[in-house]
Amino acid sequence: MTQDLLESANTDAMEAAFNKDRHVRYFLRCLKTFLPHFYTSNDSNRILLAFFTIAGLDLLGELQNKTTTEEREGYIQWIYHCQVPSGGFRGFPGADFGLERRNLANESWDPANVPSTFFALLTLVILGDDLFRVKRTECLQWLPKMQRENGSFGEVLGPSGKIEGGGDLRFCCFAAGTRYILRGNGDDVPGEVEDINVDKLVEFIETCQTYDGGISEAPLCESHSGHTYCGIGALTFLDRLSRGDGSVALLAPGTEAFESLVRWLVSRQTPELGDEENADNNDNKEDGSDHDCELDEKRDLIGTMKNLGLDEKINQLPSTSVPLQASLEWAGFNGRCNKYADTCYSFWNGATLAMMDRLSLVDVARNRRYLLEKTQHIVGGFGKGVGEPPGRA
């Protein structure tokens, strides 16, 4: 029966269509006209939105075909307009005070931030820029100032050089990526440019691994696929994946740290999709009568169970039904235990497993069906979940 299900899923997955033209049109609308209204709250993160749009067209192989040389140069100029004189990039040009009005007293209100710097550099590379106009030395001098004593990175520099913003693994990944793009192996970096504390950063990442094998945003927090990707991604930028000495247990096959992380990542694949049909059924209840009945049943069950011994309690547990074929046709990924599938986690989990050379352990066919049949939107792009609009994953 298992083999029949697998063959059926593989056949159906081949029939699921990737609507490339629709995705291209969606990205072009976002790039050349107006963004959908739910992007309004992300205006201060406009460089991030630009990266996703331009990178999407590039991944589809259409960036050069669907944009002109003049348009791409215009995008490059816009990104450089977000560059901060003292190093790094803003998230959008709206905070630009201008060179004449920017001074030591107000520069904390016109700051570069770590995520925007990383995405600005990536987008410039995708657009074919030579990075010659990047204030490389200034940026590399600014980056160590963003590192906290525990090895993590903040987001911006506030008044008196205080590190502000979050301190989770996202910023660690962006900082490591910025360092990789601008510093490389360090052979041609000016001697007066101080490097970040790489060992402290690696140590911080290792302390974020939790009891279940996943990696959390910070020590003693809940495992999360997005932060797991950022942690392993940062180690990749720091060239720790290519080292065969096993100095980083997270990346050494056979160690408990490595194998438990792989198990946790693979277990994120789930057929629990949170279909909108189920949500509609719950929302359409006209009164709370069904809910009250459920509560009464739970109270009765709890009362009965209190009077039973351990063996009797075990015998009273409901039988677990065998999954039917219909429930296994689609398998997305969630980002935390006991959550519904979410489009973005197909990337966060899949890319992490790819970096660890363990992508073959997941069910690619069913994940493909989930993405193409459940979250691929009719106008192009992918929704966060079933029935949701594109671009919010």
Coordinates of C-alpha atoms in Angstrom, one line a residue:
M1 CA 0.0 0.0 0.0
T2 CA 2.9 2.4 0.8
Q3 CA 4.4 1.8 -2.6
D4 CA 1.1 2.5 -4.3
L5 CA 0.7 5.8 -2.4
L6 CA 4.2 6.8 -3.3
E7 CA 3.7 6.0 -7.0
S8 CA 0.4 7.9 -7.0
A9 CA 1.9 11.0 -5.4
N10 CA 4.8 11.0 -7.9
T11 CA 2.4 10.7 -10.8
D12 CA 0.1 13.5 -9.5
A13 CA 3.1 15.7 -8.7
M14 CA 4.2 15.5 -12.3
E15 CA 0.8 16.9 -13.3
A16 CA 0.9 19.9 -11.0
A17 CA 1.8 22.9 -13.1
F18 CA 4.2 25.7 -12.2
N19 CA 2.7 28.8 -13.7
K20 CA 5.9 30.7 -14.6
D21 CA 4.3 33.4 -16.7
R22 CA 1.9 34.3 -13.9
H23 CA 4.7 34.6 -11.4
V24 CA 6.7 36.8 -13.9
R25 CA 3.8 39.1 -14.4
Y26 CA 3.2 39.3 -10.6
F27 CA 6.8 40.3 -9.9
L28 CA 6.8 42.8 -12.8
R29 CA 3.6 44.4 -11.3
C30 CA 5.3 44.7 -8.0
L31 CA 8.5 46.1 -9.6
K32 CA 7.0 48.6 -12.1
T33 CA 3.6 49.6 -10.8
F34 CA 2.3 49.5 -7.2
L35 CA 2.8 47.0 -4.5
P36 CA -0.4 45.3 -3.1
H37 CA -2.0 47.3 -0.2
F38 CA -0.9 44.9 2.5
Y39 CA 2.8 45.9 1.9
T40 CA 2.1 49.4 3.2
S41 CA 3.2 48.6 6.7
N42 CA 6.5 47.4 5.3
D43 CA 7.4 50.7 3.6
S44 CA 10.5 51.1 5.9
N45 CA 11.7 47.7 4.7
R46 CA 11.5 48.6 1.0
I47 CA 15.0 47.3 0.2
L48 CA 13.9 43.8 1.4
L49 CA 10.8 44.0 -0.9
A50 CA 13.0 45.1 -3.8
F51 CA 15.3 42.1 -3.1
F52 CA 12.5 39.6 -3.2
T53 CA 11.0 41.0 -6.4
I54 CA 14.3 41.3 -8.3
A55 CA 15.6 38.0 -7.0
G56 CA 12.3 36.3 -8.0
L57 CA 12.7 37.5 -11.6
D58 CA 16.3 36.5 -11.6
L59 CA 15.5 33.0 -10.3
L60 CA 12.9 32.6 -13.1
G61 CA 15.5 33.6 -15.6
E62 CA 13.6 36.7 -16.8
L63 CA 15.3 39.6 -15.1
Q64 CA 17.4 40.5 -18.1
N65 CA 14.6 39.8 -20.5
K66 CA 11.8 41.8 -18.8
T67 CA 13.8 44.8 -17.7
T68 CA 15.9 47.2 -19.7
T69 CA 19.5 48.2 -19.1
E70 CA 18.3 51.7 -18.2
E71 CA 15.7 50.3 -15.7
R72 CA 18.3 48.1 -14.0
E73 CA 20.6 51.1 -13.7
G74 CA 17.8 53.0 -12.1
Y75 CA 17.3 50.3 -9.5
I76 CA 21.0 50.4 -8.8
Q77 CA 20.9 54.1 -8.3
W78 CA 18.0 53.9 -6.0
I79 CA 19.8 51.4 -3.8
Y80 CA 22.9 53.6 -3.6
H81 CA 20.6 56.5 -2.6
C82 CA 19.9 54.4 0.5
Q83 CA 23.6 54.1 1.4
V84 CA 24.7 55.8 4.6
P85 CA 27.9 57.9 4.5
S86 CA 29.3 56.3 7.6
G87 CA 28.8 52.8 6.2
G88 CA 25.8 50.4 5.6
F89 CA 22.4 51.0 4.0
R90 CA 19.0 52.3 5.1
G91 CA 15.9 50.3 4.6
F92 CA 14.3 53.0 2.5
P93 CA 15.1 56.5 1.4
G94 CA 12.5 58.2 3.5
A95 CA 14.9 58.5 6.5
D96 CA 17.6 60.2 4.5
F97 CA 18.5 63.5 6.1
G98 CA 20.9 64.4 3.3
L99 CA 24.6 65.1 3.7
E100 CA 24.2 68.7 4.6
R101 CA 21.9 68.1 7.6
R102 CA 23.3 64.8 8.8
N103 CA 25.6 65.2 11.8
L104 CA 26.8 63.4 14.9
A105 CA 23.8 64.6 16.9
N106 CA 21.1 63.3 14.6
E107 CA 22.7 60.4 12.8
S108 CA 21.1 57.8 15.1
W109 CA 17.8 58.9 13.5
D110 CA 19.2 58.3 10.0
P111 CA 20.9 54.9 10.5
A112 CA 22.1 52.0 8.4
N113 CA 20.7 48.7 9.6
V114 CA 22.1 45.2 9.3
P115 CA 19.3 43.5 7.3
S116 CA 19.0 46.3 4.8
T117 CA 22.7 46.4 4.2
F118 CA 22.8 42.7 3.4
F119 CA 19.8 42.8 1.1
A120 CA 21.1 45.9 -0.6
L121 CA 24.4 44.2 -1.4
L122 CA 22.7 41.1 -2.6
T123 CA 20.4 43.0 -4.9
L124 CA 23.3 45.0 -6.3
V125 CA 25.1 41.8 -7.2
I126 CA 22.0 40.3 -8.8
L127 CA 21.6 43.5 -10.9
G128 CA 25.2 43.1 -12.1
D129 CA 26.7 46.0 -10.2
D130 CA 30.5 45.9 -9.5
L131 CA 30.0 47.2 -5.9
F132 CA 32.7 49.9 -6.7
R133 CA 30.5 52.6 -5.2
V134 CA 29.9 50.7 -2.0
K135 CA 31.7 52.4 1.0
R136 CA 33.4 49.1 1.7
T137 CA 35.9 50.3 4.4
E138 CA 33.3 52.3 6.2
C139 CA 30.8 49.4 6.2
L140 CA 33.4 46.9 7.4
Q141 CA 34.3 49.3 10.2
W142 CA 30.6 49.8 11.1
L143 CA 29.8 46.1 11.2
P144 CA 31.9 45.1 14.3
K145 CA 30.1 47.9 16.2
M146 CA 26.9 46.0 15.7
Q147 CA 28.2 42.9 17.6
R148 CA 27.2 42.4 21.2
E149 CA 29.4 40.8 23.9
N150 CA 27.6 37.5 23.6
G151 CA 28.6 37.3 19.9
S152 CA 25.1 38.2 18.5
F153 CA 24.3 41.2 16.3
G154 CA 21.9 44.0 16.7
E155 CA 20.0 46.0 14.1
V156 CA 21.0 49.6 14.3
L157 CA 23.3 52.0 16.2
G158 CA 21.4 54.3 18.5
P159 CA 22.5 57.4 20.4
S160 CA 26.1 57.2 21.8
G161 CA 26.7 54.1 19.7
K162 CA 24.4 51.9 21.6
I163 CA 23.4 48.7 19.8
E164 CA 19.6 48.7 19.3
G165 CA 17.1 46.3 17.9
G166 CA 16.8 42.6 18.0
G167 CA 19.6 40.2 18.8
D168 CA 18.4 37.0 17.2
L169 CA 19.9 34.7 14.5
R170 CA 18.5 36.7 11.6
F171 CA 20.8 39.6 12.3
C172 CA 23.7 37.1 12.8
C173 CA 23.1 35.7 9.4
F174 CA 22.8 39.1 7.7
A175 CA 26.0 40.3 9.4
A176 CA 27.9 37.2 8.4
G177 CA 26.6 37.5 4.8
T178 CA 27.6 41.2 4.6
R179 CA 31.1 40.3 5.9
Y180 CA 31.3 37.5 3.3
I181 CA 30.4 39.8 0.4
L182 CA 32.7 42.7 1.4
R183 CA 35.6 40.9 3.1
G184 CA 35.8 37.5 1.4
N185 CA 38.9 35.7 2.6
G186 CA 40.3 39.1 3.9
D187 CA 43.4 39.1 1.7
D188 CA 42.7 42.6 0.3
V189 CA 41.1 44.2 3.3
P190 CA 43.0 47.3 4.7
G191 CA 44.9 46.4 7.8
E192 CA 43.2 49.0 10.0
V193 CA 39.7 47.4 9.4
E194 CA 38.8 45.3 12.4
D195 CA 37.0 42.0 11.8
I196 CA 34.0 40.9 13.7
N197 CA 34.6 38.3 16.5
V198 CA 33.9 35.2 14.4
D199 CA 34.5 32.7 17.2
K200 CA 32.0 34.4 19.5
L201 CA 29.5 34.5 16.7
V202 CA 29.9 30.7 16.1
E203 CA 29.7 30.1 19.9
F204 CA 26.4 32.1 20.1
I205 CA 24.9 30.1 17.2
E206 CA 25.8 26.8 18.9
T207 CA 24.2 27.8 22.2
C208 CA 20.9 28.4 20.3
Q209 CA 20.4 24.7 19.6
T210 CA 17.7 23.4 21.9
Y211 CA 16.9 20.1 23.6
D212 CA 14.9 18.9 20.6
G213 CA 17.6 19.5 18.1
G214 CA 16.3 22.6 16.4
I215 CA 17.8 26.1 16.6
S216 CA 16.0 29.0 18.3
E217 CA 16.3 32.7 18.0
A218 CA 18.4 32.9 21.1
P219 CA 19.5 30.5 23.9
L220 CA 16.7 28.8 25.8
C221 CA 14.0 29.8 23.3
E222 CA 11.7 27.6 21.2
S223 CA 13.1 26.0 18.1
H224 CA 12.2 27.7 14.8
S225 CA 12.9 26.8 11.2
G226 CA 13.6 30.3 10.1
H227 CA 16.2 30.9 12.8
T228 CA 17.6 27.4 12.1
Y229 CA 18.2 28.4 8.5
C230 CA 19.8 31.7 9.6
G231 CA 22.1 29.9 12.0
I232 CA 23.3 27.4 9.5
G233 CA 23.4 30.1 6.8
A234 CA 25.7 32.2 9.0
L235 CA 28.0 29.3 9.5
T236 CA 28.1 28.8 5.7
F237 CA 29.1 32.5 5.2
L238 CA 31.8 32.0 7.8
D239 CA 33.2 29.0 5.8
R240 CA 32.5 26.5 8.6
L241 CA 30.7 24.0 6.4
S242 CA 33.9 23.3 4.4
R243 CA 36.0 22.5 7.4
G244 CA 36.5 18.8 7.9
D245 CA 37.9 19.0 11.4
G246 CA 34.5 18.8 13.1
S247 CA 35.1 22.0 15.1
V248 CA 31.4 22.9 14.8
A249 CA 29.4 19.9 16.0
L250 CA 26.3 21.3 14.3
L251 CA 27.9 20.6 11.0
A252 CA 29.7 17.4 11.7
P253 CA 27.7 14.3 10.6
G254 CA 27.5 11.6 13.3
T255 CA 27.5 14.0 16.2
E256 CA 24.4 14.3 18.4
A257 CA 24.1 18.0 17.5
F258 CA 24.1 17.3 13.8
E259 CA 21.8 14.2 13.8
S260 CA 19.3 15.7 16.2
L261 CA 19.0 18.8 14.0
V262 CA 18.4 16.7 10.9
R263 CA 15.7 14.7 12.7
W264 CA 14.0 17.9 13.8
L265 CA 14.1 19.5 10.3
V266 CA 12.7 16.4 8.6
S267 CA 9.9 16.1 11.2
R268 CA 8.7 19.6 10.2
Q269 CA 7.1 18.1 7.1
T270 CA 3.4 17.7 7.7
P271 CA 0.1 17.0 5.9
E272 CA -1.6 19.4 8.4
L273 CA -2.4 22.3 6.1
G274 CA -4.9 24.3 8.0
D275 CA -7.3 24.4 4.9
E276 CA -9.5 27.4 4.7
E277 CA -12.5 25.0 4.5
N278 CA -11.9 23.9 8.1
A279 CA -11.6 27.5 9.3
D280 CA -14.9 28.4 7.5
N281 CA -16.7 25.6 9.1
N282 CA -15.6 26.8 12.6
D283 CA -16.4 30.4 11.8
N284 CA -19.9 29.7 10.5
K285 CA -21.2 28.3 13.8
E286 CA -24.2 30.5 14.7
D287 CA -24.0 29.9 18.5
G288 CA -21.8 28.3 21.1
S289 CA -23.9 25.2 21.6
D290 CA -21.4 22.8 20.0
H291 CA -18.6 24.4 22.0
D292 CA -20.5 23.9 25.2
C293 CA -21.2 20.3 24.4
E294 CA -17.5 19.7 23.8
L295 CA -16.7 21.2 27.2
D296 CA -19.2 19.0 29.0
E297 CA -17.8 15.9 27.3
K298 CA -14.3 16.9 28.3
R299 CA -15.3 17.4 31.9
D300 CA -17.1 14.0 32.0
L301 CA -14.0 12.3 30.5
I302 CA -11.6 14.0 33.0
G303 CA -13.9 12.9 35.9
T304 CA -13.9 9.3 34.6
M305 CA -10.2 9.2 34.1
K306 CA -9.4 10.3 37.6
N307 CA -10.8 7.1 39.0
L308 CA -8.8 4.8 36.7
G309 CA -5.5 3.2 37.3
L310 CA -2.5 3.7 34.9
D311 CA -3.2 0.6 32.8
E312 CA -6.9 1.4 32.6
K313 CA -6.1 5.0 31.5
I314 CA -3.9 3.6 28.7
N315 CA -6.6 1.3 27.5
Q316 CA -9.0 4.2 27.4
L317 CA -6.9 6.2 24.9
P318 CA -8.5 6.5 21.5
S319 CA -7.0 4.5 18.6
T320 CA -4.9 6.3 16.1
S321 CA -6.4 5.9 12.7
V322 CA -4.2 5.0 9.7
P323 CA -3.7 8.0 7.5
L324 CA -5.7 7.8 4.3
Q325 CA -4.3 8.5 0.9
A326 CA -6.3 11.8 0.6
S327 CA -4.6 13.2 3.7
L328 CA -1.1 12.4 2.4
E329 CA -1.4 13.9 -1.0
W330 CA 0.0 17.2 0.1
A331 CA 2.9 17.7 2.6
G332 CA 4.2 21.1 3.4
F333 CA 6.5 22.2 6.2
N334 CA 5.8 24.0 9.4
G335 CA 8.3 26.2 11.3
R336 CA 7.6 24.9 14.8
C337 CA 6.1 21.8 16.4
N338 CA 2.4 21.3 16.2
K339 CA 1.8 24.0 13.6
Y340 CA 0.1 24.0 10.2
A341 CA 2.2 24.0 7.1
D342 CA 3.3 27.4 5.8
T343 CA 4.8 28.1 2.3
C344 CA 7.9 29.9 3.5
Y345 CA 9.1 26.9 5.6
S346 CA 9.4 24.8 2.5
F347 CA 12.4 27.0 1.8
W348 CA 13.7 27.5 5.4
N349 CA 13.7 23.8 6.1
G350 CA 14.6 22.6 2.6
A351 CA 17.5 25.0 2.2
T352 CA 18.9 24.1 5.6
L353 CA 18.8 20.4 4.8
A354 CA 20.4 21.2 1.4
M355 CA 23.3 23.0 3.2
M356 CA 23.7 20.0 5.4
D357 CA 23.5 17.6 2.4
R358 CA 20.4 15.9 3.7
L359 CA 17.7 17.2 1.4
S360 CA 17.0 13.7 0.1
L361 CA 15.4 12.7 3.4
V362 CA 12.2 14.8 2.7
D363 CA 9.2 13.9 0.4
V364 CA 9.9 16.3 -2.4
A365 CA 6.9 15.1 -4.5
R366 CA 4.3 15.9 -1.9
N367 CA 5.9 19.1 -1.0
R368 CA 5.8 20.2 -4.6
R369 CA 2.1 19.3 -4.8
Y370 CA 1.4 21.4 -1.7
L371 CA 3.1 24.4 -3.1
L372 CA 1.7 24.2 -6.6
E373 CA -1.8 23.1 -5.8
K374 CA -2.5 24.7 -2.4
T375 CA -0.6 28.0 -2.1
Q376 CA 0.3 29.0 -5.7
H377 CA -2.0 31.9 -6.4
I378 CA -4.1 32.4 -9.5
V379 CA -2.6 35.9 -10.1
G380 CA 1.0 34.7 -9.5
G381 CA 3.1 34.4 -6.5
F382 CA 2.5 32.2 -3.5
G383 CA 0.4 32.7 -0.4
K384 CA 1.5 32.1 3.1
G385 CA -1.1 29.4 3.6
V386 CA -4.1 27.8 1.8
G387 CA -6.3 30.5 0.2
E388 CA -4.2 33.4 1.2
P389 CA -3.1 36.2 -1.1
P390 CA 0.4 36.1 -2.6
G391 CA 3.5 37.8 -1.2
R392 CA 2.9 37.4 2.5
A393 CA 4.8 34.1 3.1

